[in-house]
Amino acid sequence: MKILKCKYILCCDESFKVLENHAIIFDKKIEKILPNDELKSLGILDSAQVFSAPIALPALFNAHTHLEYSANKAHLDLRGFSNWLKSVFENRISKALNQKILNKEIKKLLKSGVCGIGEYSSFGLEAKILAKSPLRSRFYCEILGTNEAFLEQAWSAFLERFKSASALKNECFCPALAIHSPYSTHPKLAKKALEFAKKESLLVSAHLAESKDEIEYLAGKQNELKETLSLINPAIKPLYSLGEFISMFDSEKTLFIHCVHAKSEFKNLRHIAHCPRSNRFLSSGTLDIKTAAKYANIALGTDGLSSNLSLSIWDEMRAGIMIHKDTHLDTLAHTLLLMATKNAAKALGFDSGEIKAGKNADIACFTLPAGSKKSRLALDLILHTKEAKSLFIDGEKIF
Ligand code: MCF
Ligand code: FE
């Protein structure tokens, strides 16, 4: 049994409860939360391992990453979505990517207090290292392809990658399916993969309504995205409407990424990954989080270094504070912290993200920003935090 005595606990539950002078009792799961001065009466102080922290939070999640792009820093053209995609086609994953670079990014994620990610994997290059790391990963194996002549090839390559990932499956490393997007995946391929996901009870993810170019292209407009996509498949044409694409998915099990340009479609989405910096860097626009939250559970993600400066979820929350200008700072700070904890855990299918009895003991500890007060904790943490003081995943102390 372990005891974590805290000055403050941000439970990250629905009501955003903040407890003062309380302790968390846990093993693999959180067993109890009680006032520090009631610990003695429990009679376990001598047998338990006792830790203390100024502030404890549920460990954070980064709901959308592409670790394979960790060496692509300045290789890609950030000037507009279609230009960016063209530069991805030209460069794909940098040859400079190696296990050392992947390891460095995984270590940085852990150091910032992140216990889990929603990783989009194109080639499986990060599978082994993630499966060995203490991070929880929902490991979305990507499938894409629009050219009818190559669909069988795309399917067998996917199956091969999925089988390799499944061989690594453990309590924290959980393979899943990614249908890349409506502009890049043929309906025949998407349907086959989704039947497979249903049979294997897999969670699913897809990029959706990311850019204005995507919306226009799907509506039949001859635009820059169409030109870019023609570089790969000269016979390319829109293969569904947004609504037709969404209707193929079991929305309860699907995490849709971006959704910046969704409108009436919001009502059919249950989980959305919001990546504000990536959307800014690709000039995609901003997700209307107030409208989206009426229908969907919104989780926060950084996207990959293919469209961002860092994989830090704290940097992402800071950017969220700057981007969503029309929301009161306190409300926004609570919303962003919930997006990076409770909501992201839910979207990725992990029973974590809240300090609550019965949840996984995934807990991150932080120092109190000097001068902060109980009523401002969420905002002050977002503005001043870079790293965690300590981290527990599945009840194990990682550092
Ligand atoms: O989320 C961003 C932007 N939207 C789409 N795709 C990607 C992102 N970051 C990396 N990608 C990858 C994606 O996994 O880029 C490739 C895919 O392999 C584009 S190929 C259509
Ligand atoms: Fe992405």
PDB file of C-alpha atoms in Angstrom, residues 30-158:
ATOM      1  CA  ILE A  30      -6.779   4.480  -5.932  1.00  0.00           C
ATOM      2  CA  GLU A  31      -8.350   2.987  -2.795  1.00  0.00           C
ATOM      3  CA  LYS A  32      -9.292   5.990  -0.701  1.00  0.00           C
ATOM      4  CA  ILE A  33      -8.901   9.748  -0.358  1.00  0.00           C
ATOM      5  CA  LEU A  34      -9.078  11.146   3.165  1.00  0.00           C
ATOM      6  CA  PRO A  35      -7.915  14.131   5.245  1.00  0.00           C
ATOM      7  CA  ASN A  36      -4.254  13.918   6.311  1.00  0.00           C
ATOM      8  CA  ASP A  37      -5.223  14.058   9.996  1.00  0.00           C
ATOM      9  CA  GLU A  38      -7.351  10.907   9.667  1.00  0.00           C
ATOM     10  CA  LEU A  39      -4.426   8.839   8.413  1.00  0.00           C
ATOM     11  CA  LYS A  40      -3.309   7.729  11.896  1.00  0.00           C
ATOM     12  CA  SER A  41      -6.690   6.203  12.715  1.00  0.00           C
ATOM     13  CA  LEU A  42      -6.371   3.984   9.637  1.00  0.00           C
ATOM     14  CA  GLY A  43      -3.473   2.114  11.284  1.00  0.00           C
ATOM     15  CA  ILE A  44      -1.498   1.570   8.065  1.00  0.00           C
ATOM     16  CA  LEU A  45       1.099   4.352   8.417  1.00  0.00           C
ATOM     17  CA  ASP A  46       3.819   1.922   9.604  1.00  0.00           C
ATOM     18  CA  SER A  47       3.317  -0.685   6.900  1.00  0.00           C
ATOM     19  CA  ALA A  48       2.715   1.671   3.940  1.00  0.00           C
ATOM     20  CA  GLN A  49       5.220   3.581   1.808  1.00  0.00           C
ATOM     21  CA  VAL A  50       4.569   7.249   2.490  1.00  0.00           C
ATOM     22  CA  PHE A  51       5.191  10.038  -0.054  1.00  0.00           C
ATOM     23  CA  SER A  52       4.304  13.707   0.059  1.00  0.00           C
ATOM     24  CA  ALA A  53       3.679  16.413  -2.541  1.00  0.00           C
ATOM     25  CA  PRO A  54       2.576  20.046  -2.687  1.00  0.00           C
ATOM     26  CA  ILE A  55       0.057  19.294  -5.475  1.00  0.00           C
ATOM     27  CA  ALA A  56      -1.242  16.029  -6.899  1.00  0.00           C
ATOM     28  CA  LEU A  57      -3.213  15.674 -10.118  1.00  0.00           C
ATOM     29  CA  PRO A  58      -4.329  12.679 -12.101  1.00  0.00           C
ATOM     30  CA  ALA A  59      -1.379  12.011 -14.422  1.00  0.00           C
ATOM     31  CA  LEU A  60      -1.955  13.709 -17.776  1.00  0.00           C
ATOM     32  CA  PHE A  61      -2.605  12.303 -21.252  1.00  0.00           C
ATOM     33  CA  ASN A  62      -1.623  13.538 -24.697  1.00  0.00           C
ATOM     34  CA  ALA A  63      -4.554  12.326 -26.794  1.00  0.00           C
ATOM     35  CA  HIS A  64      -2.912  12.663 -30.220  1.00  0.00           C
ATOM     36  CA  THR A  65       0.745  12.162 -31.155  1.00  0.00           C
ATOM     37  CA  HIS A  66       2.765  10.976 -34.173  1.00  0.00           C
ATOM     38  CA  LEU A  67       6.070   9.981 -32.524  1.00  0.00           C
ATOM     39  CA  GLU A  68       7.398   8.726 -35.858  1.00  0.00           C
ATOM     40  CA  TYR A  69       7.654  12.356 -36.997  1.00  0.00           C
ATOM     41  CA  SER A  70       9.932  13.291 -34.066  1.00  0.00           C
ATOM     42  CA  ALA A  71      12.917  13.989 -36.337  1.00  0.00           C
ATOM     43  CA  ASN A  72      10.963  16.019 -38.923  1.00  0.00           C
ATOM     44  CA  LYS A  73      11.264  19.309 -37.072  1.00  0.00           C
ATOM     45  CA  ALA A  74      11.884  21.833 -39.879  1.00  0.00           C
ATOM     46  CA  HIS A  75      11.465  19.467 -42.843  1.00  0.00           C
ATOM     47  CA  LEU A  76       7.807  20.251 -43.375  1.00  0.00           C
ATOM     48  CA  ASP A  77       6.141  23.299 -44.911  1.00  0.00           C
ATOM     49  CA  LEU A  78       3.805  24.842 -42.365  1.00  0.00           C
ATOM     50  CA  ARG A  79       2.363  27.417 -44.767  1.00  0.00           C
ATOM     51  CA  GLY A  80      -1.152  26.065 -45.163  1.00  0.00           C
ATOM     52  CA  PHE A  81      -2.600  22.542 -44.945  1.00  0.00           C
ATOM     53  CA  SER A  82      -2.217  21.535 -48.615  1.00  0.00           C
ATOM     54  CA  ASN A  83       1.379  22.809 -48.752  1.00  0.00           C
ATOM     55  CA  TRP A  84       2.097  20.915 -45.551  1.00  0.00           C
ATOM     56  CA  LEU A  85       0.621  17.680 -46.959  1.00  0.00           C
ATOM     57  CA  LYS A  86       2.687  18.086 -50.131  1.00  0.00           C
ATOM     58  CA  SER A  87       5.825  18.407 -48.016  1.00  0.00           C
ATOM     59  CA  VAL A  88       4.811  15.262 -46.056  1.00  0.00           C
ATOM     60  CA  PHE A  89       4.535  13.374 -49.367  1.00  0.00           C
ATOM     61  CA  GLU A  90       7.992  14.655 -50.375  1.00  0.00           C
ATOM     62  CA  ASN A  91       9.737  13.988 -47.046  1.00  0.00           C
ATOM     63  CA  ARG A  92       7.605  11.423 -45.183  1.00  0.00           C
ATOM     64  CA  ILE A  93       9.348  10.304 -41.992  1.00  0.00           C
ATOM     65  CA  SER A  94      12.849  11.730 -41.639  1.00  0.00           C
ATOM     66  CA  LYS A  95      15.696   9.242 -42.116  1.00  0.00           C
ATOM     67  CA  ALA A  96      17.268  10.861 -39.053  1.00  0.00           C
ATOM     68  CA  LEU A  97      14.639   9.190 -36.828  1.00  0.00           C
ATOM     69  CA  ASN A  98      16.192   6.647 -34.499  1.00  0.00           C
ATOM     70  CA  GLN A  99      15.468   4.933 -31.181  1.00  0.00           C
ATOM     71  CA  LYS A 100      17.477   7.574 -29.291  1.00  0.00           C
ATOM     72  CA  ILE A 101      15.240  10.379 -30.590  1.00  0.00           C
ATOM     73  CA  LEU A 102      12.074   8.381 -29.813  1.00  0.00           C
ATOM     74  CA  ASN A 103      13.377   7.592 -26.340  1.00  0.00           C
ATOM     75  CA  LYS A 104      14.125  11.256 -25.707  1.00  0.00           C
ATOM     76  CA  GLU A 105      10.541  12.291 -26.593  1.00  0.00           C
ATOM     77  CA  ILE A 106       9.054   9.482 -24.458  1.00  0.00           C
ATOM     78  CA  LYS A 107      11.238  10.550 -21.505  1.00  0.00           C
ATOM     79  CA  LYS A 108      10.133  14.190 -21.957  1.00  0.00           C
ATOM     80  CA  LEU A 109       6.471  13.090 -21.976  1.00  0.00           C
ATOM     81  CA  LEU A 110       6.935  11.154 -18.711  1.00  0.00           C
ATOM     82  CA  LYS A 111       8.933  13.986 -17.134  1.00  0.00           C
ATOM     83  CA  SER A 112       6.069  16.405 -17.823  1.00  0.00           C
ATOM     84  CA  GLY A 113       3.669  14.175 -15.855  1.00  0.00           C
ATOM     85  CA  VAL A 114       2.060  12.420 -18.832  1.00  0.00           C
ATOM     86  CA  CYS A 115       1.094   8.776 -18.228  1.00  0.00           C
ATOM     87  CA  GLY A 116      -0.480   8.002 -21.591  1.00  0.00           C
ATOM     88  CA  ILE A 117      -0.773   8.899 -25.269  1.00  0.00           C
ATOM     89  CA  GLY A 118      -2.989   8.283 -28.286  1.00  0.00           C
ATOM     90  CA  GLU A 119      -0.262   7.414 -30.776  1.00  0.00           C
ATOM     91  CA  TYR A 120      -0.983   7.384 -34.530  1.00  0.00           C
ATOM     92  CA  SER A 121       1.448   4.951 -36.088  1.00  0.00           C
ATOM     93  CA  SER A 122       2.097   4.959 -39.838  1.00  0.00           C
ATOM     94  CA  PHE A 123       4.899   2.394 -39.972  1.00  0.00           C
ATOM     95  CA  GLY A 124       5.229   0.815 -36.510  1.00  0.00           C
ATOM     96  CA  LEU A 125       8.718   2.257 -35.978  1.00  0.00           C
ATOM     97  CA  GLU A 126       7.866   3.334 -32.416  1.00  0.00           C
ATOM     98  CA  ALA A 127       5.958   0.190 -31.390  1.00  0.00           C
ATOM     99  CA  LYS A 128       8.713  -1.700 -29.545  1.00  0.00           C
ATOM    100  CA  ILE A 129      10.043   1.264 -27.615  1.00  0.00           C
ATOM    101  CA  LEU A 130       6.532   2.308 -26.549  1.00  0.00           C
ATOM    102  CA  ALA A 131       5.603  -1.218 -25.496  1.00  0.00           C
ATOM    103  CA  LYS A 132       8.687  -1.302 -23.264  1.00  0.00           C
ATOM    104  CA  SER A 133       8.098   2.145 -21.757  1.00  0.00           C
ATOM    105  CA  PRO A 134       5.892   2.707 -18.695  1.00  0.00           C
ATOM    106  CA  LEU A 135       3.655   5.038 -20.782  1.00  0.00           C
ATOM    107  CA  ARG A 136       0.152   3.836 -21.525  1.00  0.00           C
ATOM    108  CA  SER A 137      -0.401   3.938 -25.285  1.00  0.00           C
ATOM    109  CA  ARG A 138      -3.538   3.527 -27.324  1.00  0.00           C
ATOM    110  CA  PHE A 139      -1.556   2.526 -30.398  1.00  0.00           C
ATOM    111  CA  TYR A 140      -3.624   3.395 -33.479  1.00  0.00           C
ATOM    112  CA  CYS A 141      -2.211   1.474 -36.487  1.00  0.00           C
ATOM    113  CA  GLU A 142      -2.876   3.607 -39.558  1.00  0.00           C
ATOM    114  CA  ILE A 143      -4.445   2.481 -42.796  1.00  0.00           C
ATOM    115  CA  LEU A 144      -4.774   4.682 -45.895  1.00  0.00           C
ATOM    116  CA  GLY A 145      -4.809   4.482 -49.696  1.00  0.00           C
ATOM    117  CA  THR A 146      -7.157   5.706 -52.438  1.00  0.00           C
ATOM    118  CA  ASN A 147      -5.854   3.908 -55.494  1.00  0.00           C
ATOM    119  CA  GLU A 148      -8.091   0.881 -56.259  1.00  0.00           C
ATOM    120  CA  ALA A 149      -5.118  -0.988 -57.728  1.00  0.00           C
ATOM    121  CA  PHE A 150      -3.204  -0.906 -54.436  1.00  0.00           C
ATOM    122  CA  LEU A 151      -5.933  -1.540 -51.861  1.00  0.00           C
ATOM    123  CA  GLU A 152      -4.988  -5.203 -51.318  1.00  0.00           C
ATOM    124  CA  GLN A 153      -1.371  -4.159 -50.804  1.00  0.00           C
ATOM    125  CA  ALA A 154      -2.384  -1.477 -48.274  1.00  0.00           C
ATOM    126  CA  TRP A 155      -4.552  -4.019 -46.442  1.00  0.00           C
ATOM    127  CA  SER A 156      -1.809  -6.659 -46.119  1.00  0.00           C
ATOM    128  CA  ALA A 157       0.750  -4.064 -45.028  1.00  0.00           C
ATOM    129  CA  PHE A 158      -1.709  -2.885 -42.351  1.00  0.00           C
TER     130      PHE A 158
END
